[in-house]
Amino acid sequence: MATEDGTPDKLPHVAFHPTWGEEAFALWHAIGKPGYELGLNPESRPSRASFHLGAEFYELDGLVFCHTHAAQASYARDQRRAKQGEADCITLQLPIGGGVERGVTIDQPFTMASDRISVRDWSHPFDTVSQQLEQLALMIPRERVIARDFLHERQPVITWGLRTPQGRVLASAMHTLWETMPSASASDGPALAAGILGLVNGLIAPDARPQLAHLSAQPLLGAMQRFLDERLSEPTLSADDLMAAFHCSRATIYRVFREVGGVHAYIRTQRLVRCFRDLRRLQSAPRRVYEVAERWGFTDISHF
């Protein structure tokens, strides 16, 4: 069952509530038919009765951003669709939740899994099979990708591990953008689209690997903040960890964090916020104050 939200002050939005069986398969087949032929994954003892689907879509100034979760399936984009440019796009795909998709396009095998993020050019035929794939995906019209000819002629699929600098920045941008969608207005669409497009265009440029230092500060800041937030319990956490993870100079990191008071101030503030949240819960789960401080990386209790 679908719900729509296209009011003037909201981004165009369609959600398909989780559904199962023949209805789910027919719905997913109809949604994807312009771009590919949907089938059942032959490796998983396929049955339409067990097929399930949940999907949510937002439109951003001609880009389509979605969160989908579908059962085992196969996807075949044939030569006719590719040649005629049906649903012609370049997709940025971030699997989440442990699903896997494996495929081949023009004899190039590829795998999409939750430890990597991928860019795929739909100007070539492809065949893939997926296993319980849940993902965030951004569908970009080909004409809005600067490196489209490079992708078409030389590298129709590019993947980055989520531990690489490019992977960290792109994945963080995808998560942040998706979290923004419910509260964004229609007038925000062009700016949001321009931001993610600028990032994608910068990172898939064919002239060597683009230096993160040349990207705008905002996507780098978001990715670095996520990196730090996941490691606040490490007492030695510092700008050195960011330099190693993002292959950036100390000057670049200081430039990126200038607007939030610096790296050290950000880490200290976030640790204090986590401590405050834990201390508020002390009545329901008694814990010594120094234990809370140590949990979030404070080693000097008197200083805390």
mmCIF file of C-alpha atoms in Angstrom:
data_model
loop_
_atom_site.group_PDB
_atom_site.id
_atom_site.type_symbol
_atom_site.label_atom_id
_atom_site.label_comp_id
_atom_site.label_asym_id
_atom_site.label_seq_id
_atom_site.Cartn_x
_atom_site.Cartn_y
_atom_site.Cartn_z
ATOM 1 C CA MET A 1 0.000 0.000 0.000
ATOM 2 C CA ALA A 2 1.389 3.388 -0.961
ATOM 3 C CA THR A 3 1.161 6.759 0.704
ATOM 4 C CA GLU A 4 2.042 9.999 -1.041
ATOM 5 C CA ASP A 5 3.170 13.362 0.253
ATOM 6 C CA GLY A 6 3.553 15.992 -2.432
ATOM 7 C CA THR A 7 2.286 19.063 -0.583
ATOM 8 C CA PRO A 8 3.879 22.371 -1.653
ATOM 9 C CA ASP A 9 6.015 22.695 1.482
ATOM 10 C CA LYS A 10 7.334 19.112 1.401
ATOM 11 C CA LEU A 11 9.568 17.160 -0.915
ATOM 12 C CA PRO A 12 7.622 14.865 -3.275
ATOM 13 C CA HIS A 13 7.453 11.593 -1.367
ATOM 14 C CA VAL A 14 6.007 8.110 -1.874
ATOM 15 C CA ALA A 15 6.166 5.257 0.647
ATOM 16 C CA PHE A 16 5.195 1.626 0.104
ATOM 17 C CA HIS A 17 4.460 -0.015 3.395
ATOM 18 C CA PRO A 18 5.956 -3.503 3.826
ATOM 19 C CA THR A 19 3.960 -6.037 1.889
ATOM 20 C CA TRP A 20 4.385 -9.709 1.006
ATOM 21 C CA GLY A 21 3.606 -12.307 -1.609
ATOM 22 C CA GLU A 22 2.273 -11.877 -5.141
ATOM 23 C CA GLU A 23 1.180 -8.301 -4.430
ATOM 24 C CA ALA A 24 4.692 -7.297 -3.363
ATOM 25 C CA PHE A 25 6.301 -8.970 -6.380
ATOM 26 C CA ALA A 26 3.839 -7.335 -8.811
ATOM 27 C CA LEU A 27 4.422 -3.925 -7.205
ATOM 28 C CA TRP A 28 8.224 -4.170 -7.364
ATOM 29 C CA HIS A 29 8.033 -5.478 -10.938
ATOM 30 C CA ALA A 30 5.898 -2.487 -11.963
ATOM 31 C CA ILE A 31 8.227 0.021 -10.261
ATOM 32 C CA GLY A 32 11.344 -1.394 -11.892
ATOM 33 C CA LYS A 33 9.974 -2.343 -15.309
ATOM 34 C CA PRO A 34 11.273 0.768 -17.139
ATOM 35 C CA GLY A 35 14.816 -0.058 -16.060
ATOM 36 C CA TYR A 36 15.041 -3.825 -15.654
ATOM 37 C CA GLU A 37 13.176 -7.118 -15.601
ATOM 38 C CA LEU A 38 12.526 -8.417 -12.100
ATOM 39 C CA GLY A 39 12.821 -12.104 -11.309
ATOM 40 C CA LEU A 40 13.389 -14.375 -8.329
ATOM 41 C CA ASN A 41 16.862 -15.304 -7.167
ATOM 42 C CA PRO A 42 17.336 -18.878 -8.432
ATOM 43 C CA GLU A 43 19.834 -19.542 -5.638
ATOM 44 C CA SER A 44 17.240 -19.130 -2.877
ATOM 45 C CA ARG A 45 14.516 -21.673 -3.769
ATOM 46 C CA PRO A 46 12.380 -18.846 -5.126
ATOM 47 C CA SER A 47 8.715 -18.371 -4.356
ATOM 48 C CA ARG A 48 6.612 -15.305 -5.062
ATOM 49 C CA ALA A 49 4.544 -16.148 -1.999
ATOM 50 C CA SER A 50 7.534 -15.406 0.248
ATOM 51 C CA PHE A 51 8.621 -12.233 -1.575
ATOM 52 C CA HIS A 52 8.483 -9.079 0.543
ATOM 53 C CA LEU A 53 9.032 -5.392 -0.127
ATOM 54 C CA GLY A 54 9.283 -2.084 1.693
ATOM 55 C CA ALA A 55 10.237 1.123 -0.134
ATOM 56 C CA GLU A 56 10.301 4.884 0.324
ATOM 57 C CA PHE A 57 11.172 7.492 -2.321
ATOM 58 C CA TYR A 58 11.933 11.233 -2.305
ATOM 59 C CA GLU A 59 12.443 13.450 -5.355
ATOM 60 C CA LEU A 60 15.190 16.080 -5.165
ATOM 61 C CA ASP A 61 15.278 18.410 -8.154
ATOM 62 C CA GLY A 62 15.193 15.498 -10.619
ATOM 63 C CA LEU A 63 17.188 13.068 -8.448
ATOM 64 C CA VAL A 64 15.393 10.140 -6.788
ATOM 65 C CA PHE A 65 16.574 9.132 -3.326
ATOM 66 C CA CYS A 66 15.188 5.925 -1.867
ATOM 67 C CA HIS A 67 15.367 3.413 0.937
ATOM 68 C CA THR A 68 14.356 -0.056 -0.191
ATOM 69 C CA HIS A 69 14.251 -3.505 1.357
ATOM 70 C CA ALA A 70 13.375 -6.382 -0.943
ATOM 71 C CA ALA A 71 13.576 -10.164 -0.656
ATOM 72 C CA GLN A 72 15.815 -12.361 -2.790
ATOM 73 C CA ALA A 73 15.478 -11.249 -6.399
ATOM 74 C CA SER A 74 17.203 -11.039 -9.759
ATOM 75 C CA TYR A 75 17.479 -7.907 -11.911
ATOM 76 C CA ALA A 76 18.205 -8.000 -15.651
ATOM 77 C CA ARG A 77 18.698 -4.856 -17.727
ATOM 78 C CA ASP A 78 18.767 -5.964 -21.343
ATOM 79 C CA GLN A 79 20.498 -4.467 -24.380
ATOM 80 C CA ARG A 80 17.290 -2.861 -25.656
ATOM 81 C CA ARG A 81 16.636 -0.906 -22.460
ATOM 82 C CA ALA A 82 20.252 0.193 -22.257
ATOM 83 C CA LYS A 83 20.502 1.176 -25.921
ATOM 84 C CA GLN A 84 17.261 3.125 -25.927
ATOM 85 C CA GLY A 85 18.157 4.882 -22.692
ATOM 86 C CA GLU A 86 15.131 3.685 -20.735
ATOM 87 C CA ALA A 87 15.479 4.744 -17.064
ATOM 88 C CA ASP A 88 18.956 5.959 -18.027
ATOM 89 C CA CYS A 89 20.780 6.952 -14.883
ATOM 90 C CA ILE A 90 23.820 6.528 -12.713
ATOM 91 C CA THR A 91 23.128 5.144 -9.260
ATOM 92 C CA LEU A 92 24.923 5.622 -5.974
ATOM 93 C CA GLN A 93 24.101 2.586 -3.815
ATOM 94 C CA LEU A 94 24.815 1.949 -0.145
ATOM 95 C CA PRO A 95 23.676 -1.478 1.114
ATOM 96 C CA ILE A 96 22.729 -1.504 4.784
ATOM 97 C CA GLY A 97 21.503 -4.237 7.072
ATOM 98 C CA GLY A 98 23.712 -7.046 5.772
ATOM 99 C CA GLY A 99 22.210 -7.693 2.324
ATOM 100 C CA VAL A 100 24.329 -8.598 -0.690
ATOM 101 C CA GLU A 101 23.917 -8.104 -4.447
ATOM 102 C CA ARG A 102 26.214 -9.743 -6.992
ATOM 103 C CA GLY A 103 26.202 -9.074 -10.701
ATOM 104 C CA VAL A 104 28.022 -8.521 -13.940
ATOM 105 C CA THR A 105 27.986 -5.714 -16.499
ATOM 106 C CA ILE A 106 29.944 -5.892 -19.794
ATOM 107 C CA ASP A 107 31.936 -8.820 -18.364
ATOM 108 C CA GLN A 108 32.879 -6.878 -15.219
ATOM 109 C CA PRO A 109 31.727 -8.699 -12.067
ATOM 110 C CA PHE A 110 30.828 -6.646 -9.023
ATOM 111 C CA THR A 111 29.509 -7.122 -5.499
ATOM 112 C CA MET A 112 27.507 -4.701 -3.389
ATOM 113 C CA ALA A 113 27.568 -5.374 0.341
ATOM 114 C CA SER A 114 27.220 -3.422 3.562
ATOM 115 C CA ASP A 115 30.975 -2.837 3.799
ATOM 116 C CA ARG A 116 31.153 -0.763 0.617
ATOM 117 C CA ILE A 117 29.423 1.919 -1.456
ATOM 118 C CA SER A 118 29.085 1.767 -5.237
ATOM 119 C CA VAL A 119 28.468 3.887 -8.312
ATOM 120 C CA ARG A 120 26.902 2.046 -11.273
ATOM 121 C CA ASP A 121 26.276 3.259 -14.822
ATOM 122 C CA TRP A 122 23.011 1.983 -16.315
ATOM 123 C CA SER A 123 24.060 2.732 -19.903
ATOM 124 C CA HIS A 124 25.177 -0.924 -20.151
ATOM 125 C CA PRO A 125 23.147 -4.109 -19.692
ATOM 126 C CA PHE A 126 23.578 -5.899 -16.379
ATOM 127 C CA ASP A 127 22.434 -9.027 -14.548
ATOM 128 C CA THR A 128 22.381 -9.219 -10.771
ATOM 129 C CA VAL A 129 21.010 -11.385 -7.976
ATOM 130 C CA SER A 130 20.377 -10.104 -4.465
ATOM 131 C CA GLN A 131 19.864 -11.655 -1.064
ATOM 132 C CA GLN A 132 17.618 -9.693 1.306
ATOM 133 C CA LEU A 133 19.050 -6.424 0.031
ATOM 134 C CA GLU A 134 18.298 -3.301 2.055
ATOM 135 C CA GLN A 135 19.894 -0.161 0.713
ATOM 136 C CA LEU A 136 19.953 3.584 0.361
ATOM 137 C CA ALA A 137 20.159 4.501 -3.325
ATOM 138 C CA LEU A 138 20.400 7.745 -5.240
ATOM 139 C CA MET A 139 19.341 7.686 -8.896
ATOM 140 C CA ILE A 140 20.987 10.486 -10.887
ATOM 141 C CA PRO A 141 20.143 11.333 -14.522
ATOM 142 C CA ARG A 142 23.263 10.607 -16.577
ATOM 143 C CA GLU A 143 23.508 14.100 -18.017
ATOM 144 C CA ARG A 144 24.103 15.505 -14.526
ATOM 145 C CA VAL A 145 27.195 13.377 -13.897
ATOM 146 C CA ILE A 146 30.335 15.038 -15.250
ATOM 147 C CA ALA A 147 32.288 11.775 -15.574
ATOM 148 C CA ARG A 148 29.493 9.922 -17.400
ATOM 149 C CA ASP A 149 31.636 9.248 -20.487
ATOM 150 C CA PHE A 150 34.443 7.884 -18.333
ATOM 151 C CA LEU A 151 31.993 5.557 -16.581
ATOM 152 C CA HIS A 152 30.437 4.409 -19.837
ATOM 153 C CA GLU A 153 33.681 3.769 -21.675
ATOM 154 C CA ARG A 154 36.052 2.591 -18.965
ATOM 155 C CA GLN A 155 34.522 1.832 -15.572
ATOM 156 C CA PRO A 156 30.749 1.254 -15.379
ATOM 157 C CA VAL A 157 30.998 0.206 -11.721
ATOM 158 C CA ILE A 158 33.150 1.899 -9.070
ATOM 159 C CA THR A 159 33.163 0.687 -5.473
ATOM 160 C CA TRP A 160 34.818 2.035 -2.330
ATOM 161 C CA GLY A 161 35.198 0.248 0.977
ATOM 162 C CA LEU A 162 33.583 2.099 3.858
ATOM 163 C CA ARG A 163 36.976 2.354 5.553
ATOM 164 C CA THR A 164 38.460 4.328 2.656
ATOM 165 C CA PRO A 165 38.341 8.137 2.767
ATOM 166 C CA GLN A 166 35.999 8.276 -0.232
ATOM 167 C CA GLY A 167 33.756 5.586 1.229
ATOM 168 C CA ARG A 168 33.541 7.295 4.598
ATOM 169 C CA VAL A 169 32.595 10.652 3.088
ATOM 170 C CA LEU A 170 30.012 9.281 0.642
ATOM 171 C CA ALA A 171 28.364 6.950 3.159
ATOM 172 C CA SER A 172 28.152 9.716 5.741
ATOM 173 C CA ALA A 173 26.635 12.067 3.166
ATOM 174 C CA MET A 174 24.045 9.435 2.191
ATOM 175 C CA HIS A 175 23.013 8.795 5.798
ATOM 176 C CA THR A 176 22.883 12.486 6.617
ATOM 177 C CA LEU A 177 20.844 13.283 3.515
ATOM 178 C CA TRP A 178 18.356 10.514 4.263
ATOM 179 C CA GLU A 179 17.939 11.731 7.842
ATOM 180 C CA THR A 180 17.210 15.194 6.435
ATOM 181 C CA MET A 181 14.456 14.077 4.051
ATOM 182 C CA PRO A 182 11.417 14.017 6.378
ATOM 183 C CA SER A 183 11.945 17.611 7.536
ATOM 184 C CA ALA A 184 13.158 19.089 4.215
ATOM 185 C CA SER A 185 10.900 21.382 2.206
ATOM 186 C CA ALA A 186 10.400 21.388 -1.543
ATOM 187 C CA SER A 187 12.430 24.594 -1.757
ATOM 188 C CA ASP A 188 15.358 22.747 -0.145
ATOM 189 C CA GLY A 189 15.441 20.211 -2.993
ATOM 190 C CA PRO A 190 17.772 22.050 -5.413
ATOM 191 C CA ALA A 191 20.332 22.824 -2.714
ATOM 192 C CA LEU A 192 20.292 19.278 -1.356
ATOM 193 C CA ALA A 193 20.634 17.875 -4.866
ATOM 194 C CA ALA A 194 23.487 20.246 -5.697
ATOM 195 C CA GLY A 195 25.334 19.243 -2.534
ATOM 196 C CA ILE A 196 25.275 15.500 -3.133
ATOM 197 C CA LEU A 197 25.907 15.965 -6.875
ATOM 198 C CA GLY A 198 28.976 18.065 -6.170
ATOM 199 C CA LEU A 199 30.310 15.358 -3.897
ATOM 200 C CA VAL A 200 29.649 12.527 -6.369
ATOM 201 C CA ASN A 201 31.114 14.477 -9.276
ATOM 202 C CA GLY A 202 34.207 15.284 -7.250
ATOM 203 C CA LEU A 203 34.867 11.715 -6.157
ATOM 204 C CA ILE A 204 34.396 9.924 -9.486
ATOM 205 C CA ALA A 205 36.499 12.323 -11.541
ATOM 206 C CA PRO A 206 38.719 10.258 -13.885
ATOM 207 C CA ASP A 207 41.842 12.368 -13.341
ATOM 208 C CA ALA A 208 43.501 10.319 -10.590
ATOM 209 C CA ARG A 209 41.846 10.004 -7.191
ATOM 210 C CA PRO A 210 40.504 13.397 -6.127
ATOM 211 C CA GLN A 211 42.016 14.809 -2.984
ATOM 212 C CA LEU A 212 39.520 15.153 -0.151
ATOM 213 C CA ALA A 213 41.171 18.417 0.802
ATOM 214 C CA HIS A 214 39.636 20.041 -2.276
ATOM 215 C CA LEU A 215 36.070 19.054 -1.386
ATOM 216 C CA SER A 216 33.786 21.487 0.407
ATOM 217 C CA ALA A 217 34.055 21.408 4.192
ATOM 218 C CA GLN A 218 30.471 20.328 4.921
ATOM 219 C CA PRO A 219 30.511 16.703 3.666
ATOM 220 C CA LEU A 220 33.982 16.181 5.115
ATOM 221 C CA LEU A 221 32.866 17.586 8.470
ATOM 222 C CA GLY A 222 29.837 15.300 8.590
ATOM 223 C CA ALA A 223 31.898 12.202 7.793
ATOM 224 C CA MET A 224 34.600 13.102 10.299
ATOM 225 C CA GLN A 225 32.046 13.813 13.012
ATOM 226 C CA ARG A 226 30.446 10.403 12.461
ATOM 227 C CA PHE A 227 33.889 8.821 12.664
ATOM 228 C CA LEU A 228 34.604 10.536 15.985
ATOM 229 C CA ASP A 229 31.126 9.854 17.417
ATOM 230 C CA GLU A 230 31.648 6.119 16.924
ATOM 231 C CA ARG A 231 34.947 6.222 18.883
ATOM 232 C CA LEU A 232 34.286 8.594 21.779
ATOM 233 C CA SER A 233 35.080 5.859 24.292
ATOM 234 C CA GLU A 234 38.703 5.715 23.078
ATOM 235 C CA PRO A 235 40.737 7.913 25.467
ATOM 236 C CA THR A 236 43.436 8.742 22.885
ATOM 237 C CA LEU A 237 40.999 9.875 20.174
ATOM 238 C CA SER A 238 42.405 12.925 18.373
ATOM 239 C CA ALA A 239 43.029 14.630 15.046
ATOM 240 C CA ASP A 240 45.737 12.013 14.389
ATOM 241 C CA ASP A 241 43.022 9.362 14.004
ATOM 242 C CA LEU A 242 41.256 11.533 11.432
ATOM 243 C CA MET A 243 44.499 12.064 9.522
ATOM 244 C CA ALA A 244 45.030 8.299 9.293
ATOM 245 C CA ALA A 245 41.430 7.446 8.394
ATOM 246 C CA PHE A 246 40.836 10.190 5.809
ATOM 247 C CA HIS A 247 44.374 10.593 4.454
ATOM 248 C CA CYS A 248 44.177 14.312 5.152
ATOM 249 C CA SER A 249 46.715 16.772 6.477
ATOM 250 C CA ARG A 250 46.333 18.344 9.909
ATOM 251 C CA ALA A 251 45.740 21.697 8.223
ATOM 252 C CA THR A 252 42.779 20.275 6.271
ATOM 253 C CA ILE A 253 41.241 18.852 9.434
ATOM 254 C CA TYR A 254 41.638 22.115 11.309
ATOM 255 C CA ARG A 255 40.045 23.968 8.371
ATOM 256 C CA VAL A 256 37.069 21.600 8.322
ATOM 257 C CA PHE A 257 36.474 21.850 12.108
ATOM 258 C CA ARG A 258 37.020 25.598 12.356
ATOM 259 C CA GLU A 259 33.286 26.400 12.377
ATOM 260 C CA VAL A 260 32.611 24.024 15.307
ATOM 261 C CA GLY A 261 35.465 25.209 17.496
ATOM 262 C CA GLY A 262 38.094 22.647 16.581
ATOM 263 C CA VAL A 263 38.575 18.884 16.850
ATOM 264 C CA HIS A 264 39.451 18.799 20.547
ATOM 265 C CA ALA A 265 36.462 20.941 21.476
ATOM 266 C CA TYR A 266 34.129 18.775 19.399
ATOM 267 C CA ILE A 267 35.350 15.560 21.037
ATOM 268 C CA ARG A 268 35.091 17.050 24.543
ATOM 269 C CA THR A 269 31.580 18.387 23.921
ATOM 270 C CA GLN A 270 30.282 15.122 22.513
ATOM 271 C CA ARG A 271 31.776 13.162 25.407
ATOM 272 C CA LEU A 272 30.094 15.489 27.892
ATOM 273 C CA VAL A 273 26.769 15.097 26.075
ATOM 274 C CA ARG A 274 27.031 11.291 26.312
ATOM 275 C CA CYS A 275 27.951 11.507 29.997
ATOM 276 C CA PHE A 276 25.019 13.810 30.682
ATOM 277 C CA ARG A 277 22.614 11.359 29.036
ATOM 278 C CA ASP A 278 23.970 8.465 31.105
ATOM 279 C CA LEU A 279 23.900 10.437 34.354
ATOM 280 C CA ARG A 280 20.259 11.341 33.800
ATOM 281 C CA ARG A 281 19.505 7.600 33.791
ATOM 282 C CA LEU A 282 21.365 6.862 37.039
ATOM 283 C CA GLN A 283 18.134 6.501 39.035
ATOM 284 C CA SER A 284 16.909 3.619 36.881
ATOM 285 C CA ALA A 285 20.338 1.999 36.489
ATOM 286 C CA PRO A 286 22.667 2.979 39.364
ATOM 287 C CA ARG A 287 26.244 3.617 38.277
ATOM 288 C CA ARG A 288 29.154 5.486 39.801
ATOM 289 C CA VAL A 289 29.930 8.855 38.241
ATOM 290 C CA TYR A 290 33.533 7.924 37.519
ATOM 291 C CA GLU A 291 32.350 4.832 35.611
ATOM 292 C CA VAL A 292 30.278 7.043 33.323
ATOM 293 C CA ALA A 293 33.238 9.335 32.747
ATOM 294 C CA GLU A 294 35.589 6.450 31.947
ATOM 295 C CA ARG A 295 33.061 4.903 29.594
ATOM 296 C CA TRP A 296 33.188 8.003 27.400
ATOM 297 C CA GLY A 297 36.941 8.474 27.334
ATOM 298 C CA PHE A 298 37.639 10.728 30.328
ATOM 299 C CA THR A 299 40.772 9.455 32.095
ATOM 300 C CA ASP A 300 41.211 12.313 34.582
ATOM 301 C CA ILE A 301 38.194 12.147 36.895
ATOM 302 C CA SER A 302 39.102 15.311 38.781
ATOM 303 C CA HIS A 303 39.232 17.186 35.473
ATOM 304 C CA PHE A 304 35.869 15.698 34.481
#
